[in-house]
Coordinates of C-alpha atoms and ligand atoms in Angstrom, one line a residue:
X1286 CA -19.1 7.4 165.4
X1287 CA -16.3 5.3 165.6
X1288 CA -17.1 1.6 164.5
X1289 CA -16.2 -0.3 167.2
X1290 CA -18.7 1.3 169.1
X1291 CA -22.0 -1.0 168.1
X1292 CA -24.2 2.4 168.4
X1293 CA -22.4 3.4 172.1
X1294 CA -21.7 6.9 172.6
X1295 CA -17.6 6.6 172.5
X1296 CA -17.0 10.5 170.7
X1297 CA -16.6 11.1 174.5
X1298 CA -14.7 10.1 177.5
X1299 CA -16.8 8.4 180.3
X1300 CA -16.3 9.7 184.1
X1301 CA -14.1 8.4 186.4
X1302 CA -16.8 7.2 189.2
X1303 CA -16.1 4.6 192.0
X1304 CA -18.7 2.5 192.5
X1305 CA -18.7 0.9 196.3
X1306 CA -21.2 -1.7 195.2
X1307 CA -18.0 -3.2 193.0
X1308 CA -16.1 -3.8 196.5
X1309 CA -15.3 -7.1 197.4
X1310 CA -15.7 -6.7 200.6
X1311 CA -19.0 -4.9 200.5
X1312 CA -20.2 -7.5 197.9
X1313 CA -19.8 -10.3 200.5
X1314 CA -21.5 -8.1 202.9
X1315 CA -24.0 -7.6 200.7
X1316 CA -24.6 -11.3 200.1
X1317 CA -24.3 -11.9 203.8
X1318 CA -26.8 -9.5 204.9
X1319 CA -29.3 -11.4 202.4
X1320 CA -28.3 -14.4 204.8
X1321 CA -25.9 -16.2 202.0
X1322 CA -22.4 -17.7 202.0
X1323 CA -20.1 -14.9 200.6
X1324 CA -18.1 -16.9 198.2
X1325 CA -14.2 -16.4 198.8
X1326 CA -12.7 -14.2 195.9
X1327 CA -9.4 -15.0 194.1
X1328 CA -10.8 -13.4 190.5
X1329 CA -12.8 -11.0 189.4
X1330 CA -13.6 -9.5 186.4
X1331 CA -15.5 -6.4 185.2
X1332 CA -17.2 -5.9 182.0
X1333 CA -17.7 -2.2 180.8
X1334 CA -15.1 -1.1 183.4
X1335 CA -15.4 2.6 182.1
X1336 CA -11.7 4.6 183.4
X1337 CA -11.5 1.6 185.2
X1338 CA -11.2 3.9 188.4
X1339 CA -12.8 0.6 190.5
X1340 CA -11.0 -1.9 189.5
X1341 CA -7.5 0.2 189.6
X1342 CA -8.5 1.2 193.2
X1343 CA -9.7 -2.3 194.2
X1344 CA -6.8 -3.9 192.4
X1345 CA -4.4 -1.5 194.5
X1346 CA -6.0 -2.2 198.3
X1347 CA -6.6 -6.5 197.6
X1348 CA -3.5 -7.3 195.7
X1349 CA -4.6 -11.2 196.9
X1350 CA -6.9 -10.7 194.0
X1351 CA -6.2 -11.3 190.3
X1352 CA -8.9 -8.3 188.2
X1353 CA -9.5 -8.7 184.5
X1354 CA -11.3 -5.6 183.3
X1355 CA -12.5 -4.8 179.7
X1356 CA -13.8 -1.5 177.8
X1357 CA -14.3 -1.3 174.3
X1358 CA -13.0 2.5 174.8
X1359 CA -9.0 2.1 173.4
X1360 CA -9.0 6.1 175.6
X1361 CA -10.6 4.9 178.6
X1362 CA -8.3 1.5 178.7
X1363 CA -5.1 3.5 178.2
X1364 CA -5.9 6.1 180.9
X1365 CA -6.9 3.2 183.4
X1366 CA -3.5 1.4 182.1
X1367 CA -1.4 4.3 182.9
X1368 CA -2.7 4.6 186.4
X1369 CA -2.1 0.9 187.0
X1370 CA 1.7 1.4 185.8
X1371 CA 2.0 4.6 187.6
X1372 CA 0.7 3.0 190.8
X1373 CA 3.0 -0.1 190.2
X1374 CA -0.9 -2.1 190.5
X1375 CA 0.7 -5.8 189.0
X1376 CA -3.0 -7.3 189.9
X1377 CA -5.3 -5.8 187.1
X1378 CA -5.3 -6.7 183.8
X1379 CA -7.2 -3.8 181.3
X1380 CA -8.5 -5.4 177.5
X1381 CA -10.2 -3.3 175.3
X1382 CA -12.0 -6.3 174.2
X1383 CA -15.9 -6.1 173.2
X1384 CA -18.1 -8.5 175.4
X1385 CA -18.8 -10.1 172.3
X1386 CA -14.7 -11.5 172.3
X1387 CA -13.5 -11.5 175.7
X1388 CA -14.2 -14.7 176.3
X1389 CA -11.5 -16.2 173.9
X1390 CA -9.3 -13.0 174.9
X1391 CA -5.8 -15.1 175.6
X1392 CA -4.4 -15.4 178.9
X1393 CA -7.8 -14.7 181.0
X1394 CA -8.3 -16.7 183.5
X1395 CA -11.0 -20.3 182.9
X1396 CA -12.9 -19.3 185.9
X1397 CA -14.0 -16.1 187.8
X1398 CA -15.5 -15.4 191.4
X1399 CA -16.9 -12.5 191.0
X1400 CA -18.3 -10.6 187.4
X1401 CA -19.6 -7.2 187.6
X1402 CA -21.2 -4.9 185.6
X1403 CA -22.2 -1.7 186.4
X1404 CA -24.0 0.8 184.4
X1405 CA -23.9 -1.2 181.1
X1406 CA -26.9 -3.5 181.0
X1407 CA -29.4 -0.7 180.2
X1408 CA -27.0 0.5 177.5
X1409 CA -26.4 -2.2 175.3
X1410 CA -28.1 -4.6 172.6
X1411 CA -29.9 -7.3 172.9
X1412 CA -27.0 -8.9 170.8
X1413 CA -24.3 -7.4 173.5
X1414 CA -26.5 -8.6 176.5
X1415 CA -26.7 -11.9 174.9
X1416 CA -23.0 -12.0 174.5
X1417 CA -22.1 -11.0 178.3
X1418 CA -25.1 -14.3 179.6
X1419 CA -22.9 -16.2 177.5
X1420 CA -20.0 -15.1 179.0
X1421 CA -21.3 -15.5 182.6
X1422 CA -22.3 -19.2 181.6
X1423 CA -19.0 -19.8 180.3
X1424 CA -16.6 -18.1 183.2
X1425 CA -18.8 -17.5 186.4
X1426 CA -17.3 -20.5 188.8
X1427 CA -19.8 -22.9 191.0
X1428 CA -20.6 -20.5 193.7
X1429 CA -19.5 -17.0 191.5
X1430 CA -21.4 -13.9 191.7
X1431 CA -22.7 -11.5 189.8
X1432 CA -23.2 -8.2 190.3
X1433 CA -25.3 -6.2 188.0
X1434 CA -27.1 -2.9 187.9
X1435 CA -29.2 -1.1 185.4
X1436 CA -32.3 1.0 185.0
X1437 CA -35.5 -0.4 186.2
X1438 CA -39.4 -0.5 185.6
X1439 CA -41.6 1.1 186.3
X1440 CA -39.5 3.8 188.0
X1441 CA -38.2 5.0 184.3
X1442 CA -41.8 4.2 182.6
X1443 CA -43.2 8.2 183.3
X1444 CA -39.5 9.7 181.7
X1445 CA -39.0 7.2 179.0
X1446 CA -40.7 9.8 176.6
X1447 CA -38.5 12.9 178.1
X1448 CA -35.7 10.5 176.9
X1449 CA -36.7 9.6 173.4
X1450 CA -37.5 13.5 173.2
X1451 CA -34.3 14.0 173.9
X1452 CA -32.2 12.0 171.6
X1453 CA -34.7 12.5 168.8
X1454 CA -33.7 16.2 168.8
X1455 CA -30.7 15.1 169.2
X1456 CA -30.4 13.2 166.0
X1457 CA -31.8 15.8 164.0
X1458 CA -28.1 17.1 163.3
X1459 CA -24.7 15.6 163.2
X1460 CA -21.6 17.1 164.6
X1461 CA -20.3 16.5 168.3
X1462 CA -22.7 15.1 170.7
X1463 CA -22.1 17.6 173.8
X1464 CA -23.3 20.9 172.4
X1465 CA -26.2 18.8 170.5
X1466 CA -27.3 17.5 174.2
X1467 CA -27.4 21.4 175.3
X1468 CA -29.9 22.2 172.3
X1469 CA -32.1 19.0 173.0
X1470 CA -32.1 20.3 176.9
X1471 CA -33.4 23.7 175.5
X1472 CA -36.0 22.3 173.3
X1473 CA -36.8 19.8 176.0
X1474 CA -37.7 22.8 178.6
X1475 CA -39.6 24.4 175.8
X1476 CA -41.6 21.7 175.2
X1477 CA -42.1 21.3 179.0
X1478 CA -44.2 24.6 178.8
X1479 CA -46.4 23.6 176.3
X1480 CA -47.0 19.7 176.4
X1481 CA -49.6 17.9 178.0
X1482 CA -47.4 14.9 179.0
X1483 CA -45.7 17.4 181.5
X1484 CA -48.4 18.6 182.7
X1485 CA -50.0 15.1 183.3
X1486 CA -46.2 13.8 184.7
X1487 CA -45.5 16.6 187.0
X1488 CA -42.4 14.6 188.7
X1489 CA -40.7 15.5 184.8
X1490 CA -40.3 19.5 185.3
X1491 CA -37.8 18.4 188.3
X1492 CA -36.6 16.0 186.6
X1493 CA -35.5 18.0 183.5
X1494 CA -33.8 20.7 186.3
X1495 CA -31.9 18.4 187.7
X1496 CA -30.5 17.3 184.3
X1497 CA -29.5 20.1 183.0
X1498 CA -27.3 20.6 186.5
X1499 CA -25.8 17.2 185.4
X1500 CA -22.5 17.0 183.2
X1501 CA -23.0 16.8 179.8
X1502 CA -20.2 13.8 179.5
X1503 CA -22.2 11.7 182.1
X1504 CA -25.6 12.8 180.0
X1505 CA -24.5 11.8 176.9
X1506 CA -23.5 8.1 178.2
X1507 CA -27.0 8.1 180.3
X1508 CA -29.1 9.0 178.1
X1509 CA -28.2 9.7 174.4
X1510 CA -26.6 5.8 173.3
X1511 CA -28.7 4.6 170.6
X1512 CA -29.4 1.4 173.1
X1513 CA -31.2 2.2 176.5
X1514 CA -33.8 0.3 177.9
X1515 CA -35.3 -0.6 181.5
X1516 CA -36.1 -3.7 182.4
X1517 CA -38.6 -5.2 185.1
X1518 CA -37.0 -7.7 187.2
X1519 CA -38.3 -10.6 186.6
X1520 CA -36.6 -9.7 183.0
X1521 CA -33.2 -10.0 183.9
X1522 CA -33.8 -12.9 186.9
X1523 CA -34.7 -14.6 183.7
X1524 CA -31.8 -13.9 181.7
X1525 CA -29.8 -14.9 184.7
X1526 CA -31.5 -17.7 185.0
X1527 CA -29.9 -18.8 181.4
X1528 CA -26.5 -18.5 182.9
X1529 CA -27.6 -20.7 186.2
X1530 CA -27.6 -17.8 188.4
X1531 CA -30.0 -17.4 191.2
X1532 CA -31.2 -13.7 193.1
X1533 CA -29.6 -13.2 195.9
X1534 CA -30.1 -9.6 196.8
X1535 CA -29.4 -5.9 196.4
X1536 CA -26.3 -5.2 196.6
X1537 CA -27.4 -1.6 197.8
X1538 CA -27.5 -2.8 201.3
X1539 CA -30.4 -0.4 202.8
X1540 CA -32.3 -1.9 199.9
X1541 CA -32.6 -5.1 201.8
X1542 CA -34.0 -3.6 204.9
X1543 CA -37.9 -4.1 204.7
X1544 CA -38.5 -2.1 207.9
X1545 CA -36.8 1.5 206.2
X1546 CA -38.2 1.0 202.6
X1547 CA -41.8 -0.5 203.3
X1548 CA -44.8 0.0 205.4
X1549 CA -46.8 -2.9 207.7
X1550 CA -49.5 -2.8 204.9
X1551 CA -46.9 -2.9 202.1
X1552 CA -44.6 -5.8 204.0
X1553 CA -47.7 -7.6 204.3
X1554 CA -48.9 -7.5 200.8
X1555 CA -45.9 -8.6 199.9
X1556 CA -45.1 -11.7 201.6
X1557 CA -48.8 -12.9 200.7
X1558 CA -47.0 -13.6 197.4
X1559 CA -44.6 -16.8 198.3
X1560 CA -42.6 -16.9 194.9
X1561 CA -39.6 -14.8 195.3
X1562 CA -38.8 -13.1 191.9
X1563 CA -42.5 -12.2 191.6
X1564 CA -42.6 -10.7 195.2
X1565 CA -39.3 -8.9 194.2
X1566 CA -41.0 -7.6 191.0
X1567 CA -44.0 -6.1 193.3
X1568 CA -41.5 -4.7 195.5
X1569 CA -40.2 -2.3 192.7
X1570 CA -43.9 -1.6 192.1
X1571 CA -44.6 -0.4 195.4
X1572 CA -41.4 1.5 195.7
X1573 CA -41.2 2.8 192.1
X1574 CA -37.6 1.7 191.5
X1575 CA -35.9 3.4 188.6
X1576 CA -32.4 1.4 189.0
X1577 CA -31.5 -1.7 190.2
X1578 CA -28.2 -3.1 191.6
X1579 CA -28.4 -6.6 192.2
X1580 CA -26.6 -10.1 193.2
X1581 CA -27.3 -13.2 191.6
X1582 CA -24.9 -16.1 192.9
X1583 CA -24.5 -19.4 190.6
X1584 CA -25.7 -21.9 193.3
X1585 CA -26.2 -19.7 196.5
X1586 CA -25.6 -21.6 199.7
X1587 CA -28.1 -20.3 202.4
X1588 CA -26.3 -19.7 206.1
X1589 CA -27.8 -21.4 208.9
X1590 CA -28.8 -19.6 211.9
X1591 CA -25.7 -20.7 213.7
X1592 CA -23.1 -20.0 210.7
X1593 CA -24.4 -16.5 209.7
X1594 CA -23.8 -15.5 213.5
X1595 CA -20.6 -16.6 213.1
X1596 CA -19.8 -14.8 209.9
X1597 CA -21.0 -11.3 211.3
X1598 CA -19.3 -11.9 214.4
X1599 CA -15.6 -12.1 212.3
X1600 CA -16.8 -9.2 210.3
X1601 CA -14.6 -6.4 210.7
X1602 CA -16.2 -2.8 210.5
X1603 CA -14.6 1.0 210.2
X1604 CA -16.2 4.1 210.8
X1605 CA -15.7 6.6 207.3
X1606 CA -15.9 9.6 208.9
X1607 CA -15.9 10.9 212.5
X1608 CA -17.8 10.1 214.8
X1609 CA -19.9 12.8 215.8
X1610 CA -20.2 13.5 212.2
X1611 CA -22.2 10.5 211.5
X1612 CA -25.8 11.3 211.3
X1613 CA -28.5 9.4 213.3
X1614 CA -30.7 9.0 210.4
X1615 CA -31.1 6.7 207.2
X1616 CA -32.8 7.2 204.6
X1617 CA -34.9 4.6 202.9
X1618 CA -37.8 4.5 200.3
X1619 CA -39.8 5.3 203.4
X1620 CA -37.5 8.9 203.6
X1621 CA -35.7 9.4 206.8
X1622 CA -36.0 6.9 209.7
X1623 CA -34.4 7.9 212.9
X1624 CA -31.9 5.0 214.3
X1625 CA -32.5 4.5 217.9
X1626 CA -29.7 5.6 220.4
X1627 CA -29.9 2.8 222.6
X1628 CA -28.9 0.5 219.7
X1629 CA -26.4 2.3 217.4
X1630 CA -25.1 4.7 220.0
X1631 CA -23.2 2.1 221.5
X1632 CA -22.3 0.3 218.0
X1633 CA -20.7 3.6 216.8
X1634 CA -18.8 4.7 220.0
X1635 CA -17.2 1.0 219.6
X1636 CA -16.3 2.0 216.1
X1637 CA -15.1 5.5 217.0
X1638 CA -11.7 4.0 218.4
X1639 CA -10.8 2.2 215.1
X1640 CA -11.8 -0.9 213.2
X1641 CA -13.0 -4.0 215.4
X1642 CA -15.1 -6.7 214.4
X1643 CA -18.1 -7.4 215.5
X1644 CA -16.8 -10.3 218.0
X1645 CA -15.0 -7.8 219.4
X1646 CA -17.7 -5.0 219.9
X1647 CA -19.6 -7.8 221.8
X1648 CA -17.3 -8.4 224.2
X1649 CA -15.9 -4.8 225.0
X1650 CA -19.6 -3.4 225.6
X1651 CA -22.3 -5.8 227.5
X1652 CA -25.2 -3.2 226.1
X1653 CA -23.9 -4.4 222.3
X1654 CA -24.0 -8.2 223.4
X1655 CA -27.5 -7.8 225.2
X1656 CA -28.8 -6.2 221.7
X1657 CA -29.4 -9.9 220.6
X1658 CA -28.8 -11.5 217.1
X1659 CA -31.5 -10.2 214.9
X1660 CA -31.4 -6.9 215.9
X1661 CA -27.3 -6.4 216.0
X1662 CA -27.2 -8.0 212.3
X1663 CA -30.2 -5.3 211.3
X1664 CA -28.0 -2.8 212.7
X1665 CA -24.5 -3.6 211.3
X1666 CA -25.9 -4.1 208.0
X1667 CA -28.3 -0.2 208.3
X1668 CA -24.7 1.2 209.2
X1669 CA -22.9 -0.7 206.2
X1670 CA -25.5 0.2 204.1
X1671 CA -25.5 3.9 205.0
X1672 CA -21.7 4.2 203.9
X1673 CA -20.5 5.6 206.7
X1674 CA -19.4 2.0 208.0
X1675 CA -17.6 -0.1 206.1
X1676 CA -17.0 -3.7 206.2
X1677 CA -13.0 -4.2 206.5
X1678 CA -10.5 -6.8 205.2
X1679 CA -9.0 -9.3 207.7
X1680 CA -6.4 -7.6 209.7
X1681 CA -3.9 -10.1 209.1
X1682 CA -2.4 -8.8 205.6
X1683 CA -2.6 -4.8 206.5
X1684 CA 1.3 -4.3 206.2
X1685 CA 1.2 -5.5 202.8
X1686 CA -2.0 -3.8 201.4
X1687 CA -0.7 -0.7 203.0
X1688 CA 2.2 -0.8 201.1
X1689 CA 0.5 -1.3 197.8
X1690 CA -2.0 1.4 199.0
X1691 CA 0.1 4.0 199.5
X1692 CA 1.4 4.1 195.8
X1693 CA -1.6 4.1 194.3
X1694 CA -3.1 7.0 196.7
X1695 CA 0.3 8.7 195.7
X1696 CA -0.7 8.1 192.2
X1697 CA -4.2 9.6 192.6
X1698 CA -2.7 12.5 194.7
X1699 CA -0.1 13.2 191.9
X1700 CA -3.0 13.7 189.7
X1701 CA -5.3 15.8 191.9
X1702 CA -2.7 18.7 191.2
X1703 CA -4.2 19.1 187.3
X1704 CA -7.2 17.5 187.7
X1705 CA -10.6 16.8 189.8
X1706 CA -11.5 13.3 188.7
X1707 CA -10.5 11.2 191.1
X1708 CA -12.2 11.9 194.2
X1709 CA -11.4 8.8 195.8
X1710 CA -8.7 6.6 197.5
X1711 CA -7.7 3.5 198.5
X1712 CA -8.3 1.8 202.3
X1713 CA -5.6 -1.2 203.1
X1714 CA -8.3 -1.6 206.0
X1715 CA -11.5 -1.9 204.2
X1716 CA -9.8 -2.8 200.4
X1717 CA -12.2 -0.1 199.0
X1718 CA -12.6 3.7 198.7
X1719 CA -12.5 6.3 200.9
X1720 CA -13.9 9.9 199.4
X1721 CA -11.0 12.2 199.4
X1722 CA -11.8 15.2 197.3
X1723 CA -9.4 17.5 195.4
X1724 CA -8.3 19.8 198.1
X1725 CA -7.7 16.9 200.6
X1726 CA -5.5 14.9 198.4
X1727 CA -2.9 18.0 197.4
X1728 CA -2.7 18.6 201.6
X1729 CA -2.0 15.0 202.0
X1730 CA 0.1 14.8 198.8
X1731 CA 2.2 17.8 200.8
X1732 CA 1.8 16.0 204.1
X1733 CA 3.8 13.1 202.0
X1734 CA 6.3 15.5 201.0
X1735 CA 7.0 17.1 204.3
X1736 CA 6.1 20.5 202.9
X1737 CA 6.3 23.0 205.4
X1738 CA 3.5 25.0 203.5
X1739 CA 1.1 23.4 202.4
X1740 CA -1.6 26.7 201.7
X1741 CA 1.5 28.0 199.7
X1742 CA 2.0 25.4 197.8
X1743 CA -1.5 24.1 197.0
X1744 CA -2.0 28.3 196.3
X1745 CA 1.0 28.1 193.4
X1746 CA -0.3 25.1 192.1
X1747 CA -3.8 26.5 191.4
X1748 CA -2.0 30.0 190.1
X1749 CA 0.5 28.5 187.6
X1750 CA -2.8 27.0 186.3
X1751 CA -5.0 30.1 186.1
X1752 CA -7.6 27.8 188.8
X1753 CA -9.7 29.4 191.0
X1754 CA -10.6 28.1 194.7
X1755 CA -14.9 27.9 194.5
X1756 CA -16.5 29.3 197.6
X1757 CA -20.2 29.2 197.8
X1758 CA -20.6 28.7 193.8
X1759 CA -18.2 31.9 193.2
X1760 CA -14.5 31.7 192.2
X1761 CA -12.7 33.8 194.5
X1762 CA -10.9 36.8 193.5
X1763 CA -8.4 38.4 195.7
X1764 CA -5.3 36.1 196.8
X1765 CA -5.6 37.0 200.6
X1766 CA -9.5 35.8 200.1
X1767 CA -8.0 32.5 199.0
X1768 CA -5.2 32.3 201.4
X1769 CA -7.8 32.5 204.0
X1770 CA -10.1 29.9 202.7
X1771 CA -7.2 27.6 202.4
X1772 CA -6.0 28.3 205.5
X1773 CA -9.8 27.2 206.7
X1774 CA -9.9 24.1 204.7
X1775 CA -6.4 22.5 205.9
X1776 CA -7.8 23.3 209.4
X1777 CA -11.1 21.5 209.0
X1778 CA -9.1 18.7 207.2
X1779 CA -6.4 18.1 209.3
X1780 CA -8.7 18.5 212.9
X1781 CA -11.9 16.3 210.3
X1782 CA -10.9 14.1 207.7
X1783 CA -7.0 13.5 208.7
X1784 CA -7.8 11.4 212.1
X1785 CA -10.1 9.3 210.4
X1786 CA -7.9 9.0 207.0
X1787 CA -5.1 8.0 209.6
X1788 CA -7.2 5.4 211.0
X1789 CA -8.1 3.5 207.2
X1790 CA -5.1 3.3 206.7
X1791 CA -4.4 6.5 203.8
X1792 CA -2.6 8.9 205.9
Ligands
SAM951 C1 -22.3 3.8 181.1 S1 -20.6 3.3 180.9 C2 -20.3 2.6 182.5 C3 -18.8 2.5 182.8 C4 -18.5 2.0 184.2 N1 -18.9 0.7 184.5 C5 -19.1 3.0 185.2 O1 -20.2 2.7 185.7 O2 -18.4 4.0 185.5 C6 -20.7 1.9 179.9 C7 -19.3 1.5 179.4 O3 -19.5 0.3 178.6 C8 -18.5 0.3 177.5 N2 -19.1 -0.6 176.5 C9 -20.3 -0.4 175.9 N3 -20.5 -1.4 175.0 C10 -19.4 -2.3 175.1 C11 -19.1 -3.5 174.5 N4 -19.8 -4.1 173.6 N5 -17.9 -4.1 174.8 C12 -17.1 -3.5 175.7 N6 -17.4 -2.3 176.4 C13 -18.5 -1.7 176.1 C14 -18.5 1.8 177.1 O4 -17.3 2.1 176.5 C15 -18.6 2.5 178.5 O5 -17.3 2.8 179.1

């Protein structure tokens, strides 16, 4: 273990996720649906950025934004880097400063709107979270947010002891962590046939299937650092708290949505308990939340009834996939709650002839207007939530997103020929990500490049490279079997996907 690494796994690369909660503009809506002044964002920086796949992408579609991001991973920071340069991305700066530094790291910015950190809390010492309060304290601006996420209590508390078996057989020998995570899988399943704390936990035999479905490089930063701990709410609200910062809400929007997460009985237990952090606490309780992703603002300004109308109303929304496509369920701790025709029928029909604000869904359909305020902002923040509607960007400014845009998705396309990483791209219209797997961004890489076959060419591409197109979890053999199924998926993407790409802004 390398000794930089203060006990994190860092033998191995981490993925390269997008994380939508890390969205600007999905972090205001966040903080708007909670019924708080979204503060306006100029800098932003994220702590543990991983590949740095978010901030690249988010850099790329709101180059009005200055991003500092920092990894302590030199592989991960040169890998986001070289996207950046390939992308010609001029607004993100990538450190591979430790938490514990960054704050005297030279030529970052005095003050920050937003800091993020995702997927690090959990994962670190006390010593590191210490050092990234301090850090909030020092660079969080008056009316700067925070967004945060990490594994919660008591969700975890019944697989904290699956984990600790884990890594104990883990560390019974040294060499490189990935096959060492296969054995303590194995002796993990073994153990699940013979000890009683399976048999009392049954929720941990499903568990343990679904992890060893999981890749092994995601595993390894999940579960196998030598720091992991879940917290109970009130734990971090408190070490917020140090740094000035109040709870704002989740910045998971359907997590804000009482009536798809909790019963009559369970809303009213609830609000029979007036502080807000404890009723948040009970919350988890009642809905067994294993992971939390949260926003605390440092002096949150609460809307008024007349100024949160108004801030919906210049909200601008996009559909993410077709229309027809987009199911008429969402799913909350509750599990799946229809959503009524007569309200988001309407609402998504609006949306299925390209981005409009709210203002303008109002005054184009009288059955949107007669909705009324409570129920229209329920229903705009359900479909945000959801992520198949996204809050947009201004329009004013498209030109010049698009243009940065459209080198970075050419960047991100470039790679999809050797590699499956990056399975998302950038939105001028929404200034976040759109998901764009591997197949869709070779056909709109040859789209690009006018290539009058692009079956032929995707086909060569995967042969020079001994790849195999997947069909039903088997690699298919024959070339006319794979012609065919190409042949199938640039129909279903160009009659699908390409419409509604074309519409964000991507194709
Ligand atoms: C679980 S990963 C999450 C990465 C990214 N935020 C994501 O969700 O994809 C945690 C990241 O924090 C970085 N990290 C851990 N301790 C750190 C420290 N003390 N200073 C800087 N980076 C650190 C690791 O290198 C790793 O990339």
């Amino acid at each position: 273990m390398a000794d930089w690494s203060s006990g994190y796994v860092s033998e191995i690369d981490y993925t390269h996720g997008y994380y939508s909660e890390l969205c600007p503009g999905r972090a205001q809506t966040a903080v708007l649906t909670a019924g708080y002044k979204a503060p306006a964002l100029t800098r932003i920086c994220e702590l543990g950025c991983g590949q740095g796949f978010s901030s690249n992408l988010h850099a790329a579609a709101n180059p009005g934004i200055e991003f500092h991001a920092t990894d302590f991973n030199p592989g991960q920071i040169a890998n986001a880097r070289a996207l950046a340069a390939d992308a010609g991305t001029h607004n993100v700066t990538f450190y591979d400063t430790a938490f514990a530094d960054f704050a005297e790291e030279p030529g970052l910015p005095d003050q920050f709107d937003v800091i993020a950190l995702h997927g690090i809390y959990s994962w670190i010492s006390p010593e590191n979270r210490q050092a990234i309060i301090d850090f909030i304290a020092e660079k969080l601006a008056i009316g700067g947010l925070v967004y945060i996420s990490y594994n919660a209590l008591p969700g975890w508390a019944a697989a904290m002891p699956l984990r600790r078996l884990m890594v104990d057989h883990a560390a019974r020998s040294n060499g490189p962590i990935l096959p060492r995570i296969g054995e303590a899988l194995d002796f993990a399943d073994k153990m699940a046939g013979q000890a009683k704390y399976f048999t009392a936990n049954p929720v941990l035999k499903e568990r343990l299937e679904k992890l060893k479905g999981q890749s092994r490089h995601y595993l390894a930063h999940e579960y196998f650092n030598r720091d992991w701990t879940p917290f109970y709410f009130a734990d971090v609200a408190a070490d917020m708290a140090e740094a000035k910062l109040s709870f704002v809400g989740s910045a998971h929007i359907v997590d804000q949505i009482d009536a798809i997460n909790l019963t009559k009985d369970q809303q009213a237990l609830l609000s029979a308990e007036p502080d807000r952090i404890r009723r948040e606490g009970l919350k988890d309780f009642i809905i067994n939340q294993q992971f939390r992703r949260d926003v605390y603002i440092k002096g949150p300004q609460k809307h008024d009834l007349l100024s949160v109308r108004d801030a919906w109303s210049a909200t601008r929304f996009a559909l993410s996939i077709g229309r027809d496509d987009v199911p008429m369920k969402v799913t909350g701790a509750l599990g799946e709650a229809d959503l009524q025709p007569d309200v988001y029928t309407p609402l998504l029909d609006a949306l299925a002839n390209g981005p409009a604000s709210v203002d303008q869904m109002m005054r184009a359909d009288k059955k949107i207007a007669d909705l009324g305020w409570p129920r229209l902002m329920q229903a705009m923040a359900i479909l945000s939530g959801s992520g198949n509607v996204h809050p947009c960007l201004p329009a004013n400014g498209e030109a010049d997103r698009a243009a940065r845009t459209r080198a970075f998705n050419a960047a991100v396309c470039a790679r999809a020929k050797t590699s499956t990483s990056l399975n998302y791209l950038a939105s001028p219209v929404t200034g976040g990500g759109i998901p764009v797997d591997r197949f869709g961004q070779l056909f709109l890489g040859c789209r690009q490049a006018d290539e009058p076959d692009p079956v032929a060419s995707v086909w060569s591409l995967l042969k020079l490279q001994n790849q195999r197109v997947v069909k039903d979890g088997k690699p298919l053999q024959s070339e006319a079997e794979t012609v065919t199924e190409l042949k199938q998926r640039l129909a279903e993407f160009e009659e699908n996907r390409l419409p509604v790409l074309m519409k964000l802004g991507i194709a």
